[in-house]
Amino acid sequence: MWAGKAQASPYFKPRLTVSPVLSSTYATEFGVFDYSVGARATLDIPLWKGAGINVAAQTIIEESDDFEDRKVFDNYSLDEGIVNASLYQTFALPFGFYNQTQIGFYKDYFDYKAIINETAWLSPEGRHKVSAKLGYFDFADYRATREYQTLSYQYNWVEHDITLHATGGNYFYEDSGYKLESRFWFGDSYVGVYYQDTESQKIGVAISIPLTPRKDMNVTRYGQLKGQAAWRTSVGTRIGNDVNTLVFNEAYAPTSSITLDNTVFNKGRLNASYIYNNLARMKEAYESYK
């Protein structure tokens, strides 16, 4: 909500976000660290309130030998070219509900036509968030479909800069189960520890950091260029089994950079409780960059 009349329209101003992407393995029979690393450019064009076009393309920069063509991890090498293109619409509904729908093209080793819908409820003080996400994917090249349905809960423990997350449901690669995660926030970065139980049990550690200046480039008549506000990578291992066989893409649900958490909730922190507990940090940012 603007306090006064907006000086310029935000619509039809392209926002280009550049970020690294990584597919990797750790401590396997084939090496200590194997990787496929690339760069992704995501173009977002707001059309009207809550709506826009989102297109992402990426290219491989470097790969270890085991990720190259016809090698052991070739199937998990990064896709190149356009990896998704979608039209989205977000609505703020009564009683703290929000809804977002995306329709478009997604590439996840294969080409899909897809529709993704997310509905979330945020409590008045912002401590509790419940969300349901549904995705339906139709193969572009032959008759087959994939889908997922997940239900998530987040508790925002603002006094200690901790968020607690639980997600369960049916996932993209036909595994089902749940995932629990605790995130310990340090400003706009966090360290997370997680446990997941679907086809196998895993524990792991994740980090998320902003790869962009604290103040982004101003939006000009030609658009805006910025880095990724929250880049995440993780390392996990199997437990509860005699062997530590590699597993890929369990508890996985494809999406784009446009989600309610990214576009509305600021990773679940855009609420009254978080703001009141971080007024000093926000004031310092305002005084530094106004």
Coordinates of C-alpha atoms in Angstrom, one line a residue:
M1 CA 0.0 0.0 0.0
W2 CA 1.4 3.4 -1.0
A3 CA 1.2 6.2 1.6
G4 CA 0.6 8.6 -1.3
K5 CA 0.3 8.3 -5.0
A6 CA 2.9 6.2 -6.7
Q7 CA 5.3 8.2 -8.8
A8 CA 5.8 5.6 -11.5
S9 CA 4.0 2.4 -12.5
P10 CA 5.8 -0.9 -11.6
Y11 CA 4.2 -2.8 -14.5
F12 CA 6.0 -3.8 -17.7
K13 CA 9.4 -3.1 -16.1
P14 CA 11.6 -6.2 -16.6
R15 CA 13.4 -7.6 -13.5
L16 CA 16.4 -9.7 -14.4
T17 CA 17.9 -11.9 -11.7
V18 CA 21.3 -13.6 -12.2
S19 CA 22.3 -16.5 -9.9
P20 CA 24.5 -19.6 -9.8
V21 CA 23.0 -23.2 -10.0
L22 CA 24.6 -26.3 -8.8
S23 CA 24.1 -30.1 -9.0
S24 CA 26.6 -32.1 -7.0
T25 CA 27.6 -35.2 -5.1
Y26 CA 29.8 -35.6 -2.1
A27 CA 32.1 -38.4 -0.9
T28 CA 31.0 -41.1 -3.3
E29 CA 32.8 -44.1 -4.8
F30 CA 33.6 -41.9 -7.8
G31 CA 35.2 -38.9 -6.0
V32 CA 35.2 -36.6 -3.0
F33 CA 33.2 -33.9 -4.9
D34 CA 31.6 -34.0 -8.3
Y35 CA 29.6 -31.1 -9.7
S36 CA 27.8 -29.5 -12.6
V37 CA 27.8 -25.7 -12.0
G38 CA 26.1 -23.1 -14.2
A39 CA 24.5 -19.7 -14.3
R40 CA 20.8 -18.9 -14.5
A41 CA 19.1 -15.7 -15.6
T42 CA 15.4 -15.2 -14.6
L43 CA 13.3 -12.6 -16.2
D44 CA 10.2 -11.4 -14.4
I45 CA 7.8 -8.9 -16.1
P46 CA 4.9 -7.6 -13.9
L47 CA 1.8 -7.2 -16.0
W48 CA -0.9 -6.0 -13.5
K49 CA -1.5 -6.4 -9.7
G50 CA -0.4 -9.8 -8.7
A51 CA 0.3 -11.0 -12.2
G52 CA 3.3 -11.4 -14.4
I53 CA 5.4 -13.5 -16.8
N54 CA 8.4 -15.4 -15.5
V55 CA 11.1 -17.0 -17.8
A56 CA 14.3 -18.7 -16.6
A57 CA 17.2 -19.9 -18.8
Q58 CA 20.5 -21.4 -17.7
T59 CA 23.8 -22.6 -19.1
I60 CA 26.6 -24.9 -17.8
I61 CA 29.8 -23.3 -16.9
E62 CA 31.9 -26.2 -15.7
E63 CA 31.4 -29.9 -14.9
S64 CA 33.6 -32.5 -13.3
D65 CA 34.4 -35.6 -15.4
D66 CA 31.7 -37.8 -13.8
F67 CA 28.9 -35.3 -14.9
E68 CA 30.0 -35.1 -18.5
D69 CA 28.2 -37.0 -21.4
R70 CA 27.8 -40.7 -20.9
K71 CA 29.5 -40.6 -17.5
V72 CA 28.0 -41.9 -14.3
F73 CA 26.2 -38.7 -13.2
D74 CA 25.3 -37.5 -16.7
N75 CA 21.5 -37.8 -16.0
Y76 CA 21.9 -35.3 -13.1
S77 CA 23.8 -32.7 -15.2
L78 CA 22.2 -29.3 -15.4
D79 CA 19.7 -28.7 -18.2
E80 CA 20.6 -25.9 -20.6
G81 CA 18.4 -23.4 -22.4
I82 CA 15.0 -22.3 -21.1
V83 CA 14.1 -24.3 -18.1
N84 CA 10.7 -22.7 -17.3
A85 CA 8.3 -20.1 -18.6
S86 CA 5.1 -19.3 -16.9
L87 CA 2.2 -16.9 -16.4
Y88 CA 1.3 -16.3 -12.8
Q89 CA -1.5 -14.6 -10.8
T90 CA -1.5 -14.0 -7.0
F91 CA -4.5 -13.0 -4.9
A92 CA -4.8 -11.7 -1.4
L93 CA -8.0 -13.2 0.0
P94 CA -10.0 -12.5 3.1
F95 CA -9.1 -13.8 6.6
G96 CA -5.4 -14.1 6.0
F97 CA -5.5 -16.4 2.9
Y98 CA -3.4 -16.0 -0.2
N99 CA -3.5 -17.9 -3.5
Q100 CA -1.1 -18.2 -6.4
T101 CA -1.5 -20.0 -9.7
Q102 CA 1.2 -20.6 -12.4
I103 CA 0.6 -22.1 -15.8
G104 CA 3.4 -22.7 -18.3
F105 CA 6.4 -24.8 -19.4
Y106 CA 8.8 -26.6 -17.1
K107 CA 11.9 -28.6 -18.0
D108 CA 13.1 -31.1 -15.4
Y109 CA 15.2 -33.6 -17.5
F110 CA 12.0 -33.8 -19.7
D111 CA 9.7 -31.1 -21.1
Y112 CA 6.4 -30.6 -19.3
K113 CA 3.3 -28.4 -19.6
A114 CA 2.2 -27.7 -16.0
I115 CA -0.1 -25.9 -13.7
I116 CA 0.9 -25.2 -10.1
N117 CA -1.4 -23.8 -7.4
E118 CA -0.5 -22.7 -3.9
T119 CA -2.9 -21.6 -1.1
A120 CA -1.5 -20.3 2.2
W121 CA -3.0 -19.0 5.4
L122 CA -1.0 -16.6 7.7
S123 CA -2.1 -16.0 11.3
P124 CA -2.8 -12.3 12.2
E125 CA 0.5 -12.0 14.2
G126 CA 2.5 -14.0 11.6
R127 CA 3.7 -16.8 13.9
H128 CA 1.9 -19.6 12.1
K129 CA 1.7 -20.3 8.3
V130 CA -0.1 -23.2 6.7
S131 CA 0.2 -23.8 3.0
A132 CA -1.0 -26.4 0.5
K133 CA 0.7 -26.8 -2.9
L134 CA -0.6 -28.8 -5.9
G135 CA 1.3 -29.4 -9.2
Y136 CA 0.2 -31.2 -12.3
F137 CA 2.7 -31.9 -15.1
D138 CA 1.9 -33.3 -18.5
F139 CA 4.8 -34.7 -20.6
A140 CA 5.2 -32.7 -23.8
D141 CA 6.6 -35.5 -25.9
Y142 CA 4.4 -38.5 -25.0
R143 CA 1.3 -39.6 -23.0
A144 CA 2.2 -39.5 -19.3
T145 CA 1.8 -37.2 -16.3
R146 CA 3.3 -36.4 -13.0
E147 CA 1.9 -34.6 -10.0
Y148 CA 2.5 -33.7 -6.4
Q149 CA 0.5 -32.6 -3.4
T150 CA 2.1 -31.2 -0.3
L151 CA 0.9 -29.6 3.0
S152 CA 3.3 -27.4 5.0
Y153 CA 3.4 -25.7 8.3
Q154 CA 5.8 -23.0 9.5
Y155 CA 6.2 -21.6 13.0
N156 CA 8.0 -18.3 13.3
W157 CA 9.9 -18.1 16.6
V158 CA 10.8 -14.5 16.2
E159 CA 12.4 -13.9 19.6
H160 CA 15.2 -16.3 18.7
D161 CA 15.4 -15.7 14.9
I162 CA 14.3 -19.4 14.3
T163 CA 11.7 -20.7 11.9
L164 CA 10.5 -24.3 12.2
H165 CA 9.1 -26.1 9.1
A166 CA 7.2 -29.3 8.4
T167 CA 6.1 -30.6 5.0
G168 CA 4.4 -33.8 4.1
G169 CA 2.7 -35.3 1.0
N170 CA 3.2 -37.0 -2.3
Y171 CA 6.2 -35.8 -4.3
F172 CA 7.2 -35.4 -8.0
Y173 CA 9.1 -38.7 -8.3
E174 CA 6.3 -40.8 -6.7
D175 CA 7.8 -40.9 -3.3
S176 CA 5.7 -39.9 -0.3
G177 CA 6.5 -38.9 3.3
Y178 CA 7.6 -35.8 5.2
K179 CA 10.4 -33.4 5.9
L180 CA 11.3 -31.4 9.0
E181 CA 13.6 -28.5 9.1
S182 CA 14.9 -25.8 11.6
R183 CA 16.3 -22.6 10.2
F184 CA 18.6 -20.4 12.3
W185 CA 18.6 -16.9 10.9
F186 CA 21.5 -14.4 10.9
G187 CA 20.1 -11.3 9.2
D188 CA 19.0 -12.4 5.7
S189 CA 21.0 -15.7 5.8
Y190 CA 20.3 -18.9 7.6
V191 CA 21.7 -22.3 8.5
G192 CA 19.2 -25.1 8.4
V193 CA 19.2 -28.7 9.7
Y194 CA 16.7 -31.1 8.3
Y195 CA 15.4 -34.7 8.5
Q196 CA 13.3 -36.3 5.7
D197 CA 11.6 -39.7 5.5
T198 CA 10.2 -40.7 2.1
E199 CA 11.6 -43.8 0.2
S200 CA 14.7 -43.4 2.4
Q201 CA 15.7 -41.5 5.5
K202 CA 18.1 -38.6 5.2
I203 CA 19.6 -35.9 7.5
G204 CA 21.4 -32.9 6.3
V205 CA 22.6 -29.3 6.6
A206 CA 21.7 -26.4 4.4
I207 CA 22.8 -22.8 4.1
S208 CA 21.0 -19.8 2.4
I209 CA 22.8 -16.5 1.7
P210 CA 21.9 -13.4 -0.4
L211 CA 24.0 -13.1 -3.5
T212 CA 23.0 -9.5 -4.1
P213 CA 23.8 -6.1 -2.5
R214 CA 21.8 -5.1 0.5
K215 CA 20.2 -2.4 -1.6
D216 CA 19.2 -3.6 -5.1
M217 CA 19.7 -1.5 -8.2
N218 CA 16.9 1.0 -8.7
V219 CA 14.2 0.2 -11.2
T220 CA 14.8 2.2 -14.4
R221 CA 12.6 2.7 -17.4
Y222 CA 14.5 -0.3 -18.9
G223 CA 14.1 -2.5 -15.9
Q224 CA 16.3 -3.8 -13.0
L225 CA 19.3 -6.1 -12.7
K226 CA 19.9 -7.9 -9.4
G227 CA 21.3 -11.0 -7.8
Q228 CA 19.5 -13.8 -6.1
A229 CA 18.1 -12.7 -2.7
A230 CA 18.3 -16.2 -1.1
W231 CA 20.7 -18.8 -2.7
R232 CA 20.5 -22.2 -1.0
T233 CA 22.7 -25.3 -1.1
S234 CA 22.6 -28.4 1.1
V235 CA 24.5 -31.6 2.0
G236 CA 22.7 -34.7 3.2
T237 CA 23.3 -38.4 3.9
R238 CA 21.2 -41.5 4.3
I239 CA 20.6 -42.9 7.8
G240 CA 18.7 -46.0 9.1
N241 CA 20.3 -48.3 6.6
D242 CA 23.3 -50.6 6.5
V243 CA 24.5 -49.0 3.2
N244 CA 24.7 -45.3 2.2
T245 CA 23.4 -45.8 -1.3
L246 CA 23.1 -42.5 -3.3
V247 CA 19.5 -41.2 -3.7
F248 CA 18.5 -38.2 -5.8
N249 CA 15.5 -35.9 -5.9
E250 CA 13.5 -37.4 -3.0
A251 CA 11.0 -35.1 -1.4
Y252 CA 11.2 -32.9 -4.5
A253 CA 8.6 -30.6 -6.0
P254 CA 9.5 -28.6 -9.1
T255 CA 8.7 -24.9 -9.0
S256 CA 9.9 -21.5 -10.3
S257 CA 11.4 -18.5 -8.4
I258 CA 7.8 -17.2 -8.1
T259 CA 6.3 -18.6 -4.9
L260 CA 4.2 -17.1 -2.1
D261 CA 7.2 -17.4 0.2
N262 CA 9.4 -15.4 -2.3
T263 CA 6.9 -12.8 -3.6
V264 CA 4.6 -12.2 -0.6
F265 CA 6.0 -13.6 2.7
N266 CA 9.8 -12.9 2.5
K267 CA 10.6 -16.5 3.4
G268 CA 7.8 -16.5 5.9
R269 CA 9.1 -13.4 7.8
L270 CA 7.0 -10.6 6.4
N271 CA 4.6 -10.2 9.3
A272 CA 3.9 -8.0 12.3
S273 CA 5.8 -10.2 14.8
Y274 CA 9.0 -10.2 12.7
I275 CA 8.9 -6.5 12.0
Y276 CA 8.4 -5.5 15.6
N277 CA 11.3 -7.7 16.7
N278 CA 13.6 -6.3 14.0
L279 CA 12.8 -2.6 14.0
A280 CA 16.4 -1.7 14.9
R281 CA 17.9 -3.6 12.0
M282 CA 15.3 -2.2 9.6
K283 CA 15.9 1.4 10.8
E284 CA 19.7 0.9 10.3
A285 CA 19.1 -0.3 6.7
Y286 CA 16.8 2.7 6.1
E287 CA 19.3 5.2 7.5
S288 CA 22.1 3.7 5.4
Y289 CA 20.3 3.5 2.0
K290 CA 17.5 6.1 2.0

